C-alpha cells in the first residue's frame, strides 16, 4: 500500500502496525487518509493512521518528561494523537483516574508512566480518544526508540 502510494524505503517493524518509509511532502500530505481508506477497502477495517516524521519522533524522545525524571524506560509509553487537543479537552482529563499511573499531554502526544504496566491501566486509548476528541495509537518506549533508529538509518 505504501509503495503503491508513492513511498520509498518501506520497512515494517515486527507486527506492531508500524511502517517506516520515505516520501516527498506531496505524497506525505494526504497519506494517512489514503492508507486508512486502502486498509478499509482491502480488509474491511476502519483503522486510523497516525504519522510522525523523523524530526517529530526525535522531539517526542527528547521531550519525554518522565525520561528526564529518571523513570525506567520499561515503564514508559506514548499515545500518538492524530490531532492537537484543545486546552478545554485536556482539562477534562482526570490525573487520578488510574493512580499510581501518570500522564502528561504535550502537543500531539500523551506521555505515560505506568508502574503497573499497560495491561492494568485505566488510561486507555478509548479514554483519551473520548476526552480529547481525536484518535490515538499507543507504543511502548522500546518501540519508539526502535522506530526512531530505523528512521535515522
PDB file of C-alpha atoms in Angstrom:
ATOM      1  CA  UNK A   1       0.000   0.000   0.000  1.00  0.00           C
ATOM      2  CA  UNK A   2       2.783   2.416   0.861  1.00  0.00           C
ATOM      3  CA  UNK A   3       4.824   1.650  -2.242  1.00  0.00           C
ATOM      4  CA  UNK A   4       1.702   1.936  -4.421  1.00  0.00           C
ATOM      5  CA  UNK A   5       1.067   5.325  -2.803  1.00  0.00           C
ATOM      6  CA  UNK A   6       4.474   6.656  -3.874  1.00  0.00           C
ATOM      7  CA  UNK A   7       6.598   5.907  -0.813  1.00  0.00           C
ATOM      8  CA  UNK A   8      10.119   4.530  -0.919  1.00  0.00           C
ATOM      9  CA  UNK A   9      12.387   2.699   1.522  1.00  0.00           C
ATOM     10  CA  UNK A  10       9.338   0.996   3.051  1.00  0.00           C
ATOM     11  CA  UNK A  11      10.054  -1.167   6.109  1.00  0.00           C
ATOM     12  CA  UNK A  12       7.866  -2.554   8.872  1.00  0.00           C
ATOM     13  CA  UNK A  13       8.760  -3.175  12.480  1.00  0.00           C
ATOM     14  CA  UNK A  14       7.677  -6.559  13.838  1.00  0.00           C
ATOM     15  CA  UNK A  15       3.893  -6.982  13.969  1.00  0.00           C
ATOM     16  CA  UNK A  16       3.377  -3.624  15.619  1.00  0.00           C
ATOM     17  CA  UNK A  17       1.465  -1.796  12.912  1.00  0.00           C
ATOM     18  CA  UNK A  18       4.418   0.495  12.304  1.00  0.00           C
ATOM     19  CA  UNK A  19       5.720   1.361   8.858  1.00  0.00           C
ATOM     20  CA  UNK A  20       8.831   3.448   8.260  1.00  0.00           C
ATOM     21  CA  UNK A  21       9.178   4.988   4.793  1.00  0.00           C
ATOM     22  CA  UNK A  22      10.452   7.946   2.809  1.00  0.00           C
ATOM     23  CA  UNK A  23       8.125  10.247   0.882  1.00  0.00           C
ATOM     24  CA  UNK A  24       8.081  13.724  -0.551  1.00  0.00           C
ATOM     25  CA  UNK A  25       5.880  16.386   1.000  1.00  0.00           C
ATOM     26  CA  UNK A  26       3.233  15.978  -1.698  1.00  0.00           C
ATOM     27  CA  UNK A  27       2.895  12.244  -1.073  1.00  0.00           C
ATOM     28  CA  UNK A  28       3.054  12.539   2.707  1.00  0.00           C
ATOM     29  CA  UNK A  29       0.371  15.241   2.909  1.00  0.00           C
ATOM     30  CA  UNK A  30      -2.638  13.011   2.287  1.00  0.00           C
ATOM     31  CA  UNK A  31      -1.019   9.673   3.028  1.00  0.00           C
ATOM     32  CA  UNK A  32      -2.638   8.905   6.408  1.00  0.00           C
ATOM     33  CA  UNK A  33      -6.140   9.202   4.983  1.00  0.00           C
ATOM     34  CA  UNK A  34      -5.227   7.328   1.826  1.00  0.00           C
ATOM     35  CA  UNK A  35      -3.695   4.380   3.670  1.00  0.00           C
ATOM     36  CA  UNK A  36      -6.650   4.260   6.063  1.00  0.00           C
ATOM     37  CA  UNK A  37      -9.008   4.166   3.068  1.00  0.00           C
ATOM     38  CA  UNK A  38      -6.991   1.398   1.399  1.00  0.00           C
ATOM     39  CA  UNK A  39      -6.991  -0.707   4.577  1.00  0.00           C
ATOM     40  CA  UNK A  40     -10.762  -0.382   4.753  1.00  0.00           C
ATOM     41  CA  UNK A  41     -11.175  -1.315   1.080  1.00  0.00           C
ATOM     42  CA  UNK A  42      -8.860  -4.311   1.300  1.00  0.00           C
ATOM     43  CA  UNK A  43      -9.649  -5.672   4.748  1.00  0.00           C
ATOM     44  CA  UNK A  44     -12.989  -4.087   5.678  1.00  0.00           C
ATOM     45  CA  UNK A  45     -11.481  -2.475   8.788  1.00  0.00           C
ATOM     46  CA  UNK A  46     -11.665   1.198   9.715  1.00  0.00           C
ATOM     47  CA  UNK A  47      -8.186   1.827  11.071  1.00  0.00           C
ATOM     48  CA  UNK A  48      -6.941   5.332  11.804  1.00  0.00           C
ATOM     49  CA  UNK A  49      -3.418   6.013  10.590  1.00  0.00           C
ATOM     50  CA  UNK A  50      -1.281   8.312  12.729  1.00  0.00           C
ATOM     51  CA  UNK A  51       2.024   9.503  11.290  1.00  0.00           C
ATOM     52  CA  UNK A  52       5.129  11.280  12.565  1.00  0.00           C
ATOM     53  CA  UNK A  53       8.204  12.493  10.707  1.00  0.00           C
ATOM     54  CA  UNK A  54      11.678  11.587  11.912  1.00  0.00           C
ATOM     55  CA  UNK A  55      12.064  15.117  13.284  1.00  0.00           C
ATOM     56  CA  UNK A  56       8.788  14.840  15.169  1.00  0.00           C
ATOM     57  CA  UNK A  57       9.703  11.452  16.615  1.00  0.00           C
ATOM     58  CA  UNK A  58      13.091  12.800  17.686  1.00  0.00           C
ATOM     59  CA  UNK A  59      11.299  15.611  19.531  1.00  0.00           C
ATOM     60  CA  UNK A  60       8.998  13.073  21.214  1.00  0.00           C
ATOM     61  CA  UNK A  61      12.070  11.298  22.554  1.00  0.00           C
ATOM     62  CA  UNK A  62      13.796  14.485  23.701  1.00  0.00           C
ATOM     63  CA  UNK A  63      10.681  15.902  25.386  1.00  0.00           C
ATOM     64  CA  UNK A  64       9.565  12.904  27.451  1.00  0.00           C
ATOM     65  CA  UNK A  65       9.081  14.397  30.935  1.00  0.00           C
ATOM     66  CA  UNK A  66       9.278  11.030  32.674  1.00  0.00           C
ATOM     67  CA  UNK A  67      12.515  10.021  30.992  1.00  0.00           C
ATOM     68  CA  UNK A  68      14.002  13.327  32.104  1.00  0.00           C
ATOM     69  CA  UNK A  69      12.822  12.477  35.629  1.00  0.00           C
ATOM     70  CA  UNK A  70      14.715   9.189  35.681  1.00  0.00           C
ATOM     71  CA  UNK A  71      11.762   6.807  35.281  1.00  0.00           C
ATOM     72  CA  UNK A  72      12.921   3.410  33.949  1.00  0.00           C
ATOM     73  CA  UNK A  73      12.270   3.085  30.211  1.00  0.00           C
ATOM     74  CA  UNK A  74      10.272  -0.135  30.581  1.00  0.00           C
ATOM     75  CA  UNK A  75       7.562   1.859  32.419  1.00  0.00           C
ATOM     76  CA  UNK A  76       7.182   4.452  29.647  1.00  0.00           C
ATOM     77  CA  UNK A  77       4.633   4.570  26.838  1.00  0.00           C
ATOM     78  CA  UNK A  78       3.344   7.196  24.422  1.00  0.00           C
ATOM     79  CA  UNK A  79      -0.059   7.746  22.870  1.00  0.00           C
ATOM     80  CA  UNK A  80       0.398   9.400  19.493  1.00  0.00           C
ATOM     81  CA  UNK A  81      -2.635  11.585  18.772  1.00  0.00           C
ATOM     82  CA  UNK A  82      -3.942  12.354  15.296  1.00  0.00           C
ATOM     83  CA  UNK A  83      -4.694  15.966  16.311  1.00  0.00           C
ATOM     84  CA  UNK A  84      -3.608  18.521  18.881  1.00  0.00           C
ATOM     85  CA  UNK A  85      -6.271  18.615  21.589  1.00  0.00           C
ATOM     86  CA  UNK A  86      -7.573  21.921  22.855  1.00  0.00           C
ATOM     87  CA  UNK A  87      -6.935  23.147  26.374  1.00  0.00           C
ATOM     88  CA  UNK A  88     -10.584  22.559  27.313  1.00  0.00           C
ATOM     89  CA  UNK A  89     -10.350  18.905  26.286  1.00  0.00           C
ATOM     90  CA  UNK A  90      -7.080  18.385  28.132  1.00  0.00           C
ATOM     91  CA  UNK A  91      -8.715  19.964  31.196  1.00  0.00           C
ATOM     92  CA  UNK A  92     -11.344  17.175  31.191  1.00  0.00           C
ATOM     93  CA  UNK A  93      -8.703  14.539  31.894  1.00  0.00           C
ATOM     94  CA  UNK A  94      -8.584  13.106  35.412  1.00  0.00           C
ATOM     95  CA  UNK A  95      -4.979  12.891  36.674  1.00  0.00           C
ATOM     96  CA  UNK A  96      -6.093  10.456  39.418  1.00  0.00           C
ATOM     97  CA  UNK A  97      -8.041   8.120  37.117  1.00  0.00           C
ATOM     98  CA  UNK A  98      -5.524   5.284  37.426  1.00  0.00           C
ATOM     99  CA  UNK A  99      -3.120   6.085  40.257  1.00  0.00           C
ATOM    100  CA  UNK A 100      -0.198   5.462  40.522  1.00  0.00           C
ATOM    101  CA  UNK A 101      -0.168   5.777  36.724  1.00  0.00           C
ATOM    102  CA  UNK A 102       0.626   9.250  35.441  1.00  0.00           C
ATOM    103  CA  UNK A 103       0.326  11.066  32.131  1.00  0.00           C
ATOM    104  CA  UNK A 104       1.374  14.317  30.535  1.00  0.00           C
ATOM    105  CA  UNK A 105      -0.219  15.752  27.392  1.00  0.00           C
ATOM    106  CA  UNK A 106       2.221  17.678  25.220  1.00  0.00           C
ATOM    107  CA  UNK A 107       1.118  18.684  21.747  1.00  0.00           C
ATOM    108  CA  UNK A 108       0.049  15.565  19.838  1.00  0.00           C
ATOM    109  CA  UNK A 109       1.487  13.153  22.395  1.00  0.00           C
ATOM    110  CA  UNK A 110       0.361  11.765  25.720  1.00  0.00           C
ATOM    111  CA  UNK A 111       3.358  10.557  27.689  1.00  0.00           C
ATOM    112  CA  UNK A 112       2.628   7.768  30.163  1.00  0.00           C
ATOM    113  CA  UNK A 113       4.400   6.461  33.237  1.00  0.00           C
ATOM    114  CA  UNK A 114       2.737   3.112  34.009  1.00  0.00           C
ATOM    115  CA  UNK A 115       4.301   1.448  37.074  1.00  0.00           C
ATOM    116  CA  UNK A 116       1.848  -1.481  36.862  1.00  0.00           C
ATOM    117  CA  UNK A 117       2.057  -1.839  33.085  1.00  0.00           C
ATOM    118  CA  UNK A 118      -0.200  -1.107  30.127  1.00  0.00           C
ATOM    119  CA  UNK A 119      -2.489  -4.085  30.776  1.00  0.00           C
ATOM    120  CA  UNK A 120      -3.604  -2.748  34.172  1.00  0.00           C
ATOM    121  CA  UNK A 121      -4.042   0.954  33.491  1.00  0.00           C
ATOM    122  CA  UNK A 122      -7.342   2.778  33.084  1.00  0.00           C
ATOM    123  CA  UNK A 123      -5.504   5.288  30.880  1.00  0.00           C
ATOM    124  CA  UNK A 124      -6.640   3.610  27.674  1.00  0.00           C
ATOM    125  CA  UNK A 125      -6.940   4.706  24.049  1.00  0.00           C
ATOM    126  CA  UNK A 126     -10.713   4.818  24.481  1.00  0.00           C
ATOM    127  CA  UNK A 127     -10.408   7.129  27.491  1.00  0.00           C
ATOM    128  CA  UNK A 128      -8.064   9.615  25.831  1.00  0.00           C
ATOM    129  CA  UNK A 129      -9.838   9.473  22.461  1.00  0.00           C
ATOM    130  CA  UNK A 130     -13.223  10.217  24.039  1.00  0.00           C
ATOM    131  CA  UNK A 131     -11.960  13.025  26.263  1.00  0.00           C
ATOM    132  CA  UNK A 132      -9.623  14.626  23.709  1.00  0.00           C
ATOM    133  CA  UNK A 133     -11.874  14.249  20.665  1.00  0.00           C
ATOM    134  CA  UNK A 134      -9.259  12.576  18.482  1.00  0.00           C
ATOM    135  CA  UNK A 135      -7.812   9.135  17.819  1.00  0.00           C
ATOM    136  CA  UNK A 136      -4.613   7.730  19.215  1.00  0.00           C
ATOM    137  CA  UNK A 137      -2.258   4.811  18.974  1.00  0.00           C
ATOM    138  CA  UNK A 138      -0.006   3.617  21.779  1.00  0.00           C
ATOM    139  CA  UNK A 139       3.597   2.481  21.673  1.00  0.00           C
ATOM    140  CA  UNK A 140       5.936   1.366  24.416  1.00  0.00           C
ATOM    141  CA  UNK A 141       9.169   3.278  24.801  1.00  0.00           C
ATOM    142  CA  UNK A 142      11.304   0.477  23.344  1.00  0.00           C
ATOM    143  CA  UNK A 143       9.253   0.586  20.133  1.00  0.00           C
ATOM    144  CA  UNK A 144       9.502   4.391  19.956  1.00  0.00           C
ATOM    145  CA  UNK A 145      13.281   4.164  20.171  1.00  0.00           C
ATOM    146  CA  UNK A 146      13.486   1.378  17.593  1.00  0.00           C
ATOM    147  CA  UNK A 147      11.311   3.275  15.130  1.00  0.00           C
ATOM    148  CA  UNK A 148      13.487   6.353  15.510  1.00  0.00           C
ATOM    149  CA  UNK A 149      16.584   4.217  14.938  1.00  0.00           C
ATOM    150  CA  UNK A 150      15.012   2.825  11.756  1.00  0.00           C
ATOM    151  CA  UNK A 151      14.043   6.300  10.578  1.00  0.00           C
ATOM    152  CA  UNK A 152      17.531   7.633  11.227  1.00  0.00           C
ATOM    153  CA  UNK A 153      19.277   4.807   9.328  1.00  0.00           C
TER     154      UNK A 153
END
